[in-house]
Coordinates of C-alpha atoms in Angstrom, one line a residue:
Chain A
X1 CA -110.4 -117.4 -60.1
X2 CA -108.2 -115.0 -58.3
X3 CA -111.2 -113.7 -56.5
X4 CA -111.8 -117.1 -55.0
X5 CA -108.2 -117.7 -53.9
X6 CA -107.5 -114.2 -52.6
X7 CA -107.4 -114.3 -48.8
X8 CA -109.6 -111.9 -46.9
X9 CA -106.7 -110.4 -45.0
X10 CA -103.2 -110.5 -46.1
X11 CA -100.4 -109.0 -44.0
X12 CA -97.2 -108.7 -46.0
X13 CA -93.8 -107.9 -44.5
X14 CA -95.3 -105.7 -41.8
X15 CA -93.0 -103.8 -39.5
X16 CA -94.2 -101.5 -36.8
X17 CA -91.9 -99.2 -34.9
X18 CA -91.9 -96.9 -31.9
X19 CA -89.3 -94.2 -31.5
X20 CA -86.5 -94.5 -29.1
X21 CA -86.9 -91.8 -26.6
X22 CA -83.2 -90.8 -26.6
X23 CA -82.4 -90.4 -30.3
X24 CA -85.7 -90.8 -32.0
X25 CA -84.7 -93.8 -34.1
X26 CA -87.4 -96.2 -34.7
X27 CA -87.4 -99.4 -32.6
X28 CA -89.3 -102.1 -34.3
X29 CA -91.8 -104.0 -32.2
X30 CA -93.2 -106.0 -35.1
X31 CA -90.6 -107.1 -37.7
X32 CA -91.2 -108.3 -41.2
X33 CA -94.3 -110.3 -40.4
X34 CA -96.5 -111.9 -43.0
X35 CA -99.6 -114.1 -42.6
X36 CA -103.1 -114.4 -44.1
X37 CA -106.6 -114.9 -42.8
X38 CA -109.0 -116.6 -45.3
X39 CA -112.7 -116.2 -45.4
X40 CA -114.6 -118.2 -42.9
X41 CA -111.4 -119.0 -41.1
X42 CA -110.5 -118.7 -37.5
X43 CA -106.8 -117.8 -37.0
X44 CA -105.2 -117.7 -33.6
X45 CA -102.4 -115.3 -32.8
X46 CA -100.4 -116.4 -29.7
X47 CA -97.2 -115.3 -28.1
X48 CA -95.8 -113.9 -24.9
X49 CA -96.7 -110.4 -23.7
X50 CA -94.9 -107.8 -25.7
X51 CA -94.4 -110.1 -28.7
X52 CA -96.3 -107.7 -30.9
X53 CA -99.7 -109.5 -31.1
X54 CA -101.8 -106.5 -30.2
X55 CA -99.7 -104.1 -32.3
X56 CA -100.2 -106.4 -35.3
X57 CA -103.9 -106.5 -34.7
X58 CA -104.3 -102.8 -34.1
X59 CA -102.5 -102.0 -37.3
X60 CA -105.1 -103.9 -39.3
X61 CA -107.6 -101.2 -38.4
X62 CA -104.9 -98.6 -38.5
X63 CA -105.2 -98.0 -34.8
X64 CA -101.5 -97.9 -34.2
X65 CA -101.1 -95.1 -31.6
X66 CA -98.7 -92.3 -32.4
X67 CA -95.8 -92.0 -32.0
X68 CA -95.8 -95.6 -33.1
X69 CA -96.1 -96.1 -36.8
X70 CA -96.1 -98.8 -39.5
X71 CA -92.6 -98.7 -41.0
X72 CA -93.2 -100.8 -44.0
X73 CA -95.3 -103.6 -45.3
X74 CA -98.8 -103.9 -46.7
X75 CA -102.1 -104.9 -45.1
X76 CA -104.5 -106.0 -47.8
X77 CA -108.1 -106.4 -46.9
X78 CA -109.7 -108.2 -49.8
X79 CA -107.0 -106.7 -52.0
X80 CA -107.3 -103.1 -50.8
X81 CA -104.2 -101.8 -48.9
X82 CA -105.5 -100.4 -45.6
X83 CA -102.3 -98.4 -45.1
X84 CA -102.9 -96.4 -48.3
X85 CA -106.6 -95.6 -47.6
X86 CA -107.9 -92.1 -47.0
X87 CA -110.2 -91.3 -44.1
X88 CA -113.4 -92.0 -45.9
X89 CA -112.3 -95.3 -47.2
X90 CA -110.9 -96.2 -43.8
X91 CA -114.3 -95.4 -42.1
X92 CA -115.9 -97.7 -44.7
X93 CA -113.6 -100.5 -43.5
X94 CA -114.0 -99.8 -39.9
X95 CA -117.7 -99.5 -39.9
X96 CA -118.5 -102.3 -42.2
X97 CA -115.8 -104.7 -43.3
X98 CA -113.7 -105.2 -40.2
X99 CA -114.3 -104.8 -36.4
X100 CA -112.3 -105.4 -33.3
X101 CA -113.1 -106.4 -29.7
X102 CA -110.8 -105.1 -27.0
X103 CA -109.3 -106.5 -23.9
X104 CA -111.3 -104.6 -21.3
X105 CA -115.0 -104.5 -22.2
X106 CA -116.0 -102.1 -19.5
X107 CA -113.7 -99.3 -20.5
X108 CA -114.6 -99.9 -24.1
X109 CA -118.1 -98.5 -23.5
X110 CA -118.9 -94.8 -23.1
X111 CA -119.9 -94.4 -19.4
X112 CA -122.4 -91.7 -20.1
X113 CA -124.5 -93.5 -22.7
X114 CA -127.0 -96.2 -22.2
X115 CA -126.2 -99.6 -23.8
X116 CA -129.2 -99.3 -26.1
X117 CA -128.1 -95.9 -27.3
X118 CA -124.5 -97.1 -28.0
X119 CA -125.5 -100.2 -29.9
X120 CA -128.5 -98.4 -31.6
X121 CA -126.2 -95.6 -32.9
X122 CA -124.4 -98.2 -35.0
X123 CA -127.6 -99.0 -36.7
X124 CA -128.7 -95.4 -37.2
X125 CA -125.3 -93.9 -38.0
X126 CA -123.5 -96.6 -39.8
X127 CA -126.3 -98.6 -41.4
X128 CA -128.8 -95.7 -41.9
X129 CA -131.7 -97.3 -40.1
X130 CA -134.7 -95.4 -38.7
X131 CA -134.7 -94.9 -35.0
X132 CA -137.5 -97.3 -34.3
X133 CA -136.0 -100.1 -36.5
X134 CA -132.7 -99.5 -34.9
X135 CA -134.2 -100.0 -31.4
X136 CA -135.7 -103.3 -32.5
X137 CA -132.5 -104.4 -34.1
X138 CA -130.6 -103.5 -31.0
X139 CA -132.8 -105.7 -28.8
X140 CA -132.6 -108.5 -31.3
X141 CA -128.8 -108.3 -31.3
X142 CA -128.5 -108.2 -27.6
X143 CA -130.7 -111.2 -27.4
X144 CA -128.5 -112.9 -30.0
X145 CA -125.4 -112.4 -27.9
X146 CA -127.1 -114.2 -25.0
X147 CA -128.3 -111.3 -22.9
X148 CA -131.3 -112.1 -20.8
X149 CA -133.7 -109.2 -20.5
X150 CA -132.3 -107.2 -23.4
X151 CA -134.8 -104.3 -22.8
X152 CA -133.5 -103.8 -19.3
X153 CA -129.9 -104.0 -20.3
X154 CA -130.5 -101.6 -23.2
X155 CA -131.8 -99.0 -20.7
X156 CA -128.8 -99.4 -18.3
X157 CA -125.4 -97.8 -18.2
X158 CA -122.1 -99.5 -18.6
X159 CA -121.2 -99.4 -14.9
X160 CA -124.4 -101.4 -14.1
X161 CA -123.1 -104.3 -16.1
X162 CA -120.9 -107.1 -15.1
X163 CA -117.7 -107.7 -17.1
X164 CA -119.2 -110.6 -18.9
X165 CA -122.3 -108.7 -19.9
X166 CA -120.2 -105.8 -21.0
X167 CA -118.2 -108.0 -23.3
X168 CA -121.4 -109.5 -24.7
X169 CA -122.5 -105.9 -25.4
X170 CA -119.2 -105.2 -27.1
X171 CA -119.6 -108.3 -29.3
X172 CA -123.1 -107.1 -30.1
X173 CA -121.8 -103.7 -31.1
X174 CA -119.2 -105.2 -33.4
X175 CA -121.7 -107.7 -34.9
X176 CA -124.1 -104.8 -35.6
X177 CA -121.5 -103.7 -38.1
X178 CA -121.8 -107.1 -39.8
X179 CA -118.0 -107.3 -40.5
X180 CA -116.3 -109.7 -42.8
X181 CA -113.4 -109.8 -40.4
X182 CA -113.5 -109.7 -36.6
X183 CA -110.4 -109.2 -34.5
X184 CA -110.7 -110.3 -30.9
X185 CA -107.8 -109.1 -28.8
X186 CA -107.8 -111.2 -25.6
X187 CA -111.5 -110.8 -25.3
X188 CA -111.7 -112.5 -21.9
X189 CA -109.0 -110.8 -20.0
X190 CA -110.3 -110.0 -16.5
X191 CA -113.3 -112.3 -16.7
X192 CA -113.6 -115.3 -14.5
X193 CA -113.0 -118.7 -16.0
X194 CA -116.7 -119.8 -16.5
X195 CA -117.5 -116.5 -18.1
X196 CA -114.4 -116.8 -20.3
X197 CA -115.7 -120.2 -21.6
X198 CA -119.1 -118.7 -22.3
X199 CA -117.6 -115.7 -24.2
X200 CA -115.4 -118.0 -26.4
X201 CA -118.4 -120.3 -27.0
X202 CA -120.5 -117.3 -28.0
X203 CA -117.7 -116.0 -30.4
X204 CA -117.3 -119.4 -31.9
X205 CA -121.1 -119.9 -32.3
X206 CA -121.5 -116.5 -34.0
X207 CA -118.5 -117.2 -36.3
X208 CA -120.1 -120.4 -37.4
X209 CA -123.4 -118.7 -38.0
X210 CA -122.1 -115.7 -39.9
X211 CA -119.0 -117.3 -41.5
X212 CA -117.0 -114.2 -40.8
X213 CA -113.3 -114.5 -40.5
X214 CA -111.9 -114.3 -37.0
X215 CA -108.5 -113.3 -35.8
X216 CA -108.3 -114.4 -32.2
X217 CA -105.5 -113.2 -29.9
X218 CA -105.2 -115.1 -26.7
X219 CA -102.8 -116.6 -24.2
X220 CA -105.1 -119.6 -23.7
X221 CA -103.8 -122.5 -25.8
X222 CA -106.8 -124.5 -24.8
X223 CA -109.0 -122.0 -26.6
X224 CA -106.7 -122.0 -29.6
X225 CA -106.9 -125.8 -29.8
X226 CA -110.7 -125.7 -29.7
X227 CA -111.6 -122.7 -31.8
X228 CA -108.9 -122.0 -34.3
X229 CA -108.1 -123.7 -37.6
X230 CA -104.6 -122.1 -38.0
X231 CA -102.2 -120.6 -35.5
X232 CA -99.7 -117.8 -35.8
X233 CA -97.0 -117.8 -33.1
X234 CA -95.1 -114.6 -32.4
X235 CA -92.0 -114.0 -30.3
X236 CA -90.1 -110.7 -29.9
X237 CA -92.0 -109.0 -32.7
X238 CA -91.4 -111.9 -35.2
X239 CA -93.7 -114.6 -36.4
X240 CA -91.8 -117.8 -35.6
X241 CA -94.3 -120.4 -36.8
X242 CA -97.5 -120.6 -38.7
X243 CA -99.2 -124.0 -38.7
X244 CA -102.6 -125.7 -38.9
X245 CA -103.8 -126.1 -35.3
X246 CA -103.4 -129.9 -35.2
X247 CA -99.9 -129.8 -36.6
X248 CA -98.9 -127.0 -34.2
X249 CA -99.8 -129.1 -31.2
X250 CA -98.6 -132.4 -32.5
X251 CA -95.5 -131.4 -34.3
X252 CA -94.2 -128.0 -33.3
X253 CA -90.9 -127.1 -35.1
X254 CA -89.6 -123.8 -33.8
X255 CA -88.0 -124.1 -30.3
X256 CA -90.2 -121.3 -28.9
X257 CA -93.3 -123.0 -30.1
X258 CA -92.1 -126.3 -28.7
X259 CA -91.7 -124.8 -25.3
X260 CA -95.0 -123.0 -25.6
X261 CA -96.8 -126.3 -26.4
X262 CA -94.6 -128.1 -23.9
X263 CA -95.8 -125.7 -21.2
X264 CA -99.3 -126.9 -21.3
X265 CA -100.2 -128.6 -18.1
X266 CA -101.5 -132.1 -18.7
X267 CA -103.7 -133.5 -16.0
X268 CA -103.1 -137.0 -17.4
X269 CA -99.4 -136.8 -16.8
X270 CA -98.1 -136.9 -13.3
X271 CA -95.0 -134.8 -13.8
X272 CA -94.8 -131.1 -14.8
X273 CA -93.9 -130.7 -18.5
X274 CA -90.2 -130.0 -18.9
X275 CA -90.9 -126.5 -20.2
X276 CA -92.9 -125.5 -17.1
X277 CA -90.0 -126.4 -14.9
X278 CA -88.3 -123.3 -16.2
X279 CA -84.9 -124.2 -17.5
X280 CA -83.4 -124.9 -21.0
X281 CA -84.6 -121.7 -22.8
X282 CA -84.1 -121.9 -26.5
X283 CA -81.7 -119.3 -28.0
X284 CA -83.2 -116.0 -29.1
X285 CA -82.4 -114.5 -32.4
X286 CA -81.6 -110.8 -32.2
X287 CA -80.7 -108.1 -34.8
X288 CA -77.4 -106.7 -33.8
X289 CA -77.2 -103.8 -36.2
X290 CA -77.1 -103.6 -39.9
X291 CA -78.4 -106.8 -41.4
X292 CA -76.5 -108.9 -38.9
X293 CA -78.2 -111.4 -36.6
X294 CA -77.1 -113.4 -33.6
X295 CA -78.7 -116.3 -31.8
X296 CA -78.2 -115.7 -28.1
X297 CA -78.5 -118.4 -25.5
X298 CA -80.4 -117.0 -22.6
X299 CA -78.7 -119.4 -20.1
X300 CA -75.1 -118.7 -21.0
X301 CA -75.3 -115.5 -22.9
X302 CA -73.2 -117.2 -25.6
X303 CA -74.0 -115.9 -29.0
X304 CA -73.6 -117.3 -32.5
X305 CA -73.7 -115.3 -35.7
X306 CA -76.6 -116.4 -37.9
X307 CA -78.0 -115.4 -41.2
X308 CA -81.2 -113.3 -41.7
X309 CA -84.1 -115.3 -40.3
X310 CA -86.7 -116.2 -43.0
X311 CA -89.9 -118.2 -43.0
X312 CA -89.3 -121.7 -44.4
X313 CA -92.1 -124.0 -45.4
X314 CA -91.6 -127.3 -43.7
X315 CA -94.8 -128.9 -44.8
X316 CA -97.8 -127.5 -46.8
X317 CA -99.3 -124.7 -44.8
X318 CA -96.6 -125.1 -42.1
X319 CA -94.0 -122.3 -42.0
X320 CA -91.2 -121.8 -39.5
X321 CA -88.8 -119.0 -38.9
X322 CA -85.3 -120.3 -39.7
X323 CA -81.8 -119.0 -40.1
X324 CA -78.5 -120.2 -41.5
X325 CA -75.8 -120.8 -38.9
X326 CA -72.5 -119.0 -39.6
X327 CA -69.2 -119.4 -37.8
X328 CA -69.7 -119.3 -34.0
X329 CA -68.5 -116.1 -32.4
X330 CA -67.4 -115.7 -28.8
X331 CA -69.6 -115.0 -25.8
X332 CA -71.1 -111.6 -25.4
X333 CA -69.5 -109.7 -22.5
Chain B
X1 CA -117.5 -97.2 2.5
X2 CA -115.3 -96.7 5.5
X3 CA -118.3 -96.3 7.7
X4 CA -119.2 -100.0 7.3
X5 CA -115.8 -101.2 8.6
X6 CA -115.8 -101.9 12.3
X7 CA -113.5 -99.4 13.9
X8 CA -114.0 -100.3 17.5
X9 CA -110.6 -100.2 19.2
X10 CA -111.3 -103.6 20.7
X11 CA -112.2 -105.2 17.4
X12 CA -108.6 -106.3 16.9
X13 CA -107.8 -106.8 20.6
X14 CA -105.2 -109.6 20.7
X15 CA -104.6 -109.3 16.9
X16 CA -101.4 -108.5 15.3
X17 CA -100.2 -105.0 15.4
X18 CA -100.5 -104.4 11.6
X19 CA -104.3 -104.7 11.8
X20 CA -104.4 -102.0 14.4
X21 CA -102.5 -99.7 12.1
X22 CA -105.0 -100.5 9.4
X23 CA -107.9 -99.5 11.6
X24 CA -106.1 -96.2 12.4
X25 CA -105.9 -95.5 8.7
X26 CA -109.6 -96.0 8.3
X27 CA -110.4 -93.6 11.1
X28 CA -108.9 -90.6 9.3
X29 CA -110.8 -91.3 6.1
X30 CA -111.9 -87.8 5.0
X31 CA -115.0 -89.1 3.3
X32 CA -116.4 -90.4 6.5
X33 CA -119.3 -88.1 7.5
X34 CA -118.9 -89.2 11.2
X35 CA -115.5 -87.6 11.6
X36 CA -115.1 -84.0 12.8
X37 CA -113.7 -83.0 9.4
X38 CA -116.6 -84.4 7.5
X39 CA -119.1 -82.6 9.8
X40 CA -117.4 -79.3 9.4
X41 CA -117.5 -79.6 5.6
X42 CA -121.2 -80.5 5.7
X43 CA -121.9 -77.5 7.9
X44 CA -120.0 -75.2 5.4
X45 CA -122.0 -76.7 2.6
X46 CA -125.3 -76.0 4.4
X47 CA -124.1 -72.4 5.0
X48 CA -123.3 -72.1 1.4
X49 CA -126.7 -73.3 0.3
X50 CA -128.4 -70.8 2.7
X51 CA -126.4 -68.0 1.3
X52 CA -127.0 -69.1 -2.3
X53 CA -130.8 -69.4 -1.5
X54 CA -130.8 -65.9 -0.2
X55 CA -129.2 -64.5 -3.3
X56 CA -131.5 -66.5 -5.6
X57 CA -134.5 -65.3 -3.6
X58 CA -133.3 -61.7 -4.0
X59 CA -132.8 -62.2 -7.7
X60 CA -136.2 -63.8 -8.3
X61 CA -138.4 -61.8 -5.9
X62 CA -136.2 -58.7 -5.4
X63 CA -138.2 -56.2 -7.5
X64 CA -141.5 -57.3 -6.0
X65 CA -140.1 -57.1 -2.4
X66 CA -138.5 -53.7 -2.9
X67 CA -140.4 -51.1 -0.9
X68 CA -139.3 -48.2 -3.1
X69 CA -138.5 -47.4 -6.7
X70 CA -134.7 -48.0 -6.8
X71 CA -134.0 -45.0 -9.0
X72 CA -136.4 -42.4 -7.7
X73 CA -134.6 -39.7 -5.8
X74 CA -136.3 -38.2 -2.7
X75 CA -134.7 -35.0 -1.6
X76 CA -136.5 -35.1 1.8
X77 CA -134.6 -38.2 3.0
X78 CA -131.0 -37.9 1.7
X79 CA -128.2 -39.6 3.6
X80 CA -130.4 -41.1 6.3
X81 CA -129.1 -44.1 8.4
X82 CA -130.9 -47.4 8.6
X83 CA -134.4 -47.0 10.0
X84 CA -137.7 -48.7 10.0
X85 CA -138.7 -46.9 6.8
X86 CA -135.4 -47.4 5.1
X87 CA -133.9 -50.7 6.3
X88 CA -130.5 -50.0 4.8
X89 CA -130.7 -46.2 4.9
X90 CA -130.7 -43.8 1.9
X91 CA -128.0 -42.4 -0.3
X92 CA -127.1 -38.8 -1.2
X93 CA -130.1 -38.5 -3.5
X94 CA -132.5 -40.0 -1.0
X95 CA -132.8 -43.3 -2.9
X96 CA -133.6 -46.4 -0.7
X97 CA -130.5 -48.5 -0.5
X98 CA -132.4 -51.7 0.4
X99 CA -134.5 -51.4 -2.8
X100 CA -131.4 -50.8 -4.8
X101 CA -129.6 -53.8 -3.4
X102 CA -132.6 -56.0 -4.1
X103 CA -132.9 -54.8 -7.6
X104 CA -129.2 -55.3 -8.2
X105 CA -129.3 -59.0 -7.4
X106 CA -131.0 -60.0 -10.6
X107 CA -128.5 -58.1 -12.8
X108 CA -125.5 -59.3 -10.9
X109 CA -126.7 -62.9 -11.1
X110 CA -127.4 -62.6 -14.8
X111 CA -123.9 -61.1 -15.3
X112 CA -122.3 -64.0 -13.3
X113 CA -124.2 -66.6 -15.2
X114 CA -123.3 -65.1 -18.5
X115 CA -119.7 -64.8 -17.7
X116 CA -119.6 -68.4 -16.6
X117 CA -121.5 -69.6 -19.6
X118 CA -119.2 -67.9 -22.1
X119 CA -116.1 -69.0 -20.3
X120 CA -117.4 -72.6 -19.9
X121 CA -118.5 -73.0 -23.5
X122 CA -115.6 -71.3 -25.2
X123 CA -113.0 -72.8 -22.8
X124 CA -114.4 -76.3 -23.0
X125 CA -114.6 -76.3 -26.8
X126 CA -111.1 -74.9 -27.2
X127 CA -109.6 -77.1 -24.6
X128 CA -111.4 -80.1 -26.0
X129 CA -110.3 -79.4 -29.6
X130 CA -106.6 -78.8 -28.8
X131 CA -106.4 -81.7 -26.4
X132 CA -108.0 -84.0 -28.8
X133 CA -106.2 -83.0 -32.0
X134 CA -103.0 -81.9 -30.5
X135 CA -100.3 -80.8 -32.9
X136 CA -99.0 -77.3 -33.7
X137 CA -102.4 -75.7 -32.9
X138 CA -102.2 -77.1 -29.3
X139 CA -98.8 -75.5 -28.8
X140 CA -99.9 -72.2 -30.2
X141 CA -103.1 -72.0 -28.1
X142 CA -101.3 -73.1 -25.0
X143 CA -98.7 -70.4 -25.3
X144 CA -101.4 -67.8 -25.8
X145 CA -103.1 -69.2 -22.7
X146 CA -99.8 -68.9 -20.8
X147 CA -99.5 -65.2 -21.9
X148 CA -103.1 -64.5 -20.7
X149 CA -102.4 -66.2 -17.4
X150 CA -99.3 -64.1 -16.9
X151 CA -101.6 -61.1 -16.3
X152 CA -103.5 -61.0 -13.1
X153 CA -107.0 -62.0 -14.1
X154 CA -108.7 -58.9 -12.8
X155 CA -106.2 -56.5 -14.3
X156 CA -106.7 -58.1 -17.6
X157 CA -110.4 -57.8 -17.3
X158 CA -110.0 -54.2 -16.3
X159 CA -107.9 -53.5 -19.4
X160 CA -110.3 -55.2 -21.8
X161 CA -113.3 -53.5 -20.2
X162 CA -111.7 -50.1 -20.4
X163 CA -110.9 -50.7 -24.0
X164 CA -114.4 -52.0 -25.0
X165 CA -116.3 -49.3 -23.1
X166 CA -118.9 -49.3 -20.4
X167 CA -121.8 -51.7 -20.9
X168 CA -123.1 -54.9 -19.3
X169 CA -122.2 -56.9 -22.4
X170 CA -118.6 -55.7 -22.4
X171 CA -118.2 -56.5 -18.7
X172 CA -119.3 -60.0 -19.4
X173 CA -116.9 -60.3 -22.3
X174 CA -114.0 -58.8 -20.4
X175 CA -114.3 -61.0 -17.3
X176 CA -115.1 -64.1 -19.4
X177 CA -111.8 -63.7 -21.3
X178 CA -110.0 -63.7 -18.0
X179 CA -111.6 -67.0 -17.0
X180 CA -111.4 -68.9 -20.4
X181 CA -107.8 -70.0 -19.9
X182 CA -108.6 -72.0 -16.8
X183 CA -111.2 -74.0 -18.6
X184 CA -108.9 -74.5 -21.6
X185 CA -106.2 -75.9 -19.4
X186 CA -108.6 -78.0 -17.4
X187 CA -110.4 -79.6 -20.2
X188 CA -107.3 -80.0 -22.3
X189 CA -105.6 -82.0 -19.6
X190 CA -108.7 -84.1 -19.1
X191 CA -109.0 -84.6 -22.9
X192 CA -105.4 -85.9 -23.0
X193 CA -106.5 -88.7 -20.7
X194 CA -109.9 -89.2 -22.3
X195 CA -108.7 -89.6 -25.8
X196 CA -106.7 -92.7 -24.8
X197 CA -109.8 -94.3 -23.3
X198 CA -110.8 -97.5 -25.0
X199 CA -114.3 -96.4 -25.8
X200 CA -112.7 -93.8 -28.0
X201 CA -110.9 -96.5 -29.8
X202 CA -114.0 -98.7 -29.9
X203 CA -115.9 -95.8 -31.5
X204 CA -113.1 -95.5 -34.0
X205 CA -113.3 -99.2 -34.8
X206 CA -117.0 -98.9 -35.8
X207 CA -116.2 -96.0 -38.1
X208 CA -117.3 -93.0 -36.1
X209 CA -115.8 -89.8 -37.4
X210 CA -113.2 -88.1 -35.2
X211 CA -115.2 -84.9 -34.7
X212 CA -118.2 -87.0 -33.5
X213 CA -116.0 -89.0 -31.1
X214 CA -114.9 -85.7 -29.6
X215 CA -118.4 -84.1 -29.4
X216 CA -120.5 -87.1 -28.5
X217 CA -118.2 -89.4 -26.6
X218 CA -115.3 -87.4 -25.0
X219 CA -116.6 -83.9 -24.3
X220 CA -119.6 -85.0 -22.3
X221 CA -117.2 -87.0 -20.2
X222 CA -115.0 -84.0 -19.6
X223 CA -118.0 -81.9 -18.6
X224 CA -118.2 -82.8 -14.9
X225 CA -114.7 -81.3 -14.2
X226 CA -115.6 -78.2 -16.2
X227 CA -118.9 -77.8 -14.3
X228 CA -117.2 -78.1 -11.0
X229 CA -114.9 -75.2 -12.0
X230 CA -118.0 -73.3 -13.2
X231 CA -119.5 -73.1 -9.7
X232 CA -116.4 -71.2 -8.6
X233 CA -116.4 -68.9 -11.6
X234 CA -120.0 -67.9 -10.7
X235 CA -118.8 -66.5 -7.4
X236 CA -115.6 -64.9 -8.6
X237 CA -117.5 -63.6 -11.7
X238 CA -119.8 -61.6 -9.4
X239 CA -116.8 -60.2 -7.6
X240 CA -115.0 -59.2 -10.7
X241 CA -118.0 -57.7 -12.4
X242 CA -118.7 -55.7 -9.3
X243 CA -115.1 -54.7 -9.0
X244 CA -115.1 -53.3 -12.6
X245 CA -118.2 -51.4 -12.0
X246 CA -116.8 -50.0 -8.7
X247 CA -113.8 -48.7 -10.6
X248 CA -116.0 -47.1 -13.2
X249 CA -115.2 -49.3 -16.2
X250 CA -118.2 -51.6 -15.8
X251 CA -121.9 -51.0 -15.5
X252 CA -122.9 -47.3 -15.6
X253 CA -123.7 -45.7 -12.2
X254 CA -127.4 -45.0 -12.1
X255 CA -128.1 -48.7 -12.8
X256 CA -128.5 -50.6 -9.5
X257 CA -125.6 -53.0 -9.4
X258 CA -123.7 -54.1 -6.3
X259 CA -120.3 -52.8 -7.5
X260 CA -121.9 -49.5 -8.6
X261 CA -123.6 -49.1 -5.2
X262 CA -120.4 -49.8 -3.3
X263 CA -118.7 -47.2 -5.5
X264 CA -121.4 -44.6 -5.0
X265 CA -121.2 -44.9 -1.2
X266 CA -117.4 -45.0 -1.0
X267 CA -116.9 -41.3 -0.8
X268 CA -119.3 -41.1 2.2
X269 CA -117.6 -43.7 4.4
X270 CA -115.2 -41.2 5.8
X271 CA -117.9 -38.9 6.8
X272 CA -119.8 -41.6 8.6
X273 CA -122.5 -42.7 6.2
X274 CA -121.3 -46.3 6.0
X275 CA -124.6 -47.9 5.1
X276 CA -124.5 -46.9 1.5
X277 CA -121.5 -49.1 0.7
X278 CA -121.6 -51.7 3.4
X279 CA -124.9 -53.3 2.6
X280 CA -124.3 -53.9 -1.1
X281 CA -120.8 -55.0 -0.1
X282 CA -122.4 -57.6 2.2
X283 CA -124.6 -58.7 -0.6
X284 CA -121.5 -59.4 -2.7
X285 CA -119.9 -61.2 0.2
X286 CA -123.0 -63.5 0.7
X287 CA -123.2 -64.2 -3.0
X288 CA -119.5 -65.0 -3.5
X289 CA -119.4 -67.1 -0.3
X290 CA -122.5 -69.0 -1.3
X291 CA -121.2 -69.9 -4.7
X292 CA -117.8 -70.8 -3.4
X293 CA -119.0 -73.0 -0.6
X294 CA -121.6 -74.8 -2.8
X295 CA -118.9 -75.1 -5.4
X296 CA -116.5 -76.7 -3.0
X297 CA -119.2 -79.1 -1.9
X298 CA -120.1 -79.9 -5.6
X299 CA -116.4 -80.5 -6.4
X300 CA -116.0 -83.0 -3.5
X301 CA -119.3 -84.6 -4.3
X302 CA -119.4 -84.8 -8.1
X303 CA -115.9 -83.7 -9.1
X304 CA -113.4 -86.1 -10.6
X305 CA -111.3 -88.3 -8.3

């Protein structure tokens, strides 16, 4: 019973911090974030640059780069806390249960190794295949990710590939691990629009075939609408809204999400959406020391004391970051 | 790349002034082989290859080409100047200097290659390890390196060689120790950049062990920069090994070795028998020059950035 209902990935109250250069205190870049990814589910993670999307994703495979570190929280992959694992257990996760695709495919490949060698190594080293079988499996996998002439590509080096091909190779490498969870961190950054569409199509296709869970980080709300079942929205290191994809677009609750959705250009409307015209920013909630919080209006710099922000369920499966409003204080100098 | 851009002064005639500036910039591109600078560098590289070829030829065919036994004294012809029978003259025991210089080439080259190999392998591994793992070990090793670098390299090698005693092996060890710090620094700094590369992270994601990421993915990528340095060490290694032998703490005198030969002849220069020292000295010059010029060329051509 619990087996069935346990999510594949559960992130609980995760905070990630980087030290302040002056005094060494930890500055949180991800704060108290919780969300789950279920089996066979595609979850989108959206938010502006610097909102903590990538840091959240990296921490799932414990790739947080020092001096950054996870301050508190748990990351449960099928019930096992990744943050408590030793090196051997961690390699088991990385090689088999979870994999990640990075932003820039070309620099994600070793420039001195042929593609065939790099993909093949996963089969020989991680899956214990014989060299010949691994070679066959590599060609088969390259074909599966839509590479024409896999034998030729397997013999070539990363610099000989286009960005789109390199990303297909990366996908092939991660699929060779046969993961239960795939994290794709802006997998189409730097690719042109038609290739972007192809890569997303490929990822979606493979997800439907293998039923692996997918955590997709992207700026492209169109892709989110098309590929994802649920969406997690982040702003300034906090999750501000979690909703099923249809609800998110039809009925966004958090002011940031509203503006995000409102910023989508609609060819069927003649005017620019209000949000794209660039005024009327929603207030931002900041921690002002201790456990005190203020909502600051970006336009007027007027601030209001508020209670600790917490996720509130507004509908089944639809959570929004909310805070109690205290007495208003005067404007910040 | 720059060569394909039209650089005719009239190409932009009537155009705005900024485009003329741009053409000017292209004209001073140092990579362009057509410019005087590029030609000069090519000529130097060719000179280097000729010198290096000469040294290699001596090392490979030297013993076969030598007209006399390099160690056999001949009391009848002591201290004779260059002549048709003895191209580079004879020394105080009547040994043929030309034969001795030829025979020495192989030993000197072997010593240079050994020095370079030891310094390259040890320096790259140490530099790679500390750059990759960092931490306390990195600081400790780097401070030791700083201490070693505080000594002039040759003086350090001299001290170590004097301590270890005269032998070819000890010369190699002494000089290699003086060169290891350069490789450690070089490879460490390269590793600091390489370990942040995304393919290192990608390898981590698929569960590759750290040590394998270092050995299979990062060190090979640090190798070009270390190899460019190695071409220079080959040249300076010959000079240092010869220098140690000249001063008497290196290879023992009867053995034909360029430094030994220069040392043997040194006392005769004042009395006018210059050929005993000058010809082996020239051999050292050619070898060092060859390795350095080819090394410079290799660094420009294959080196990083």
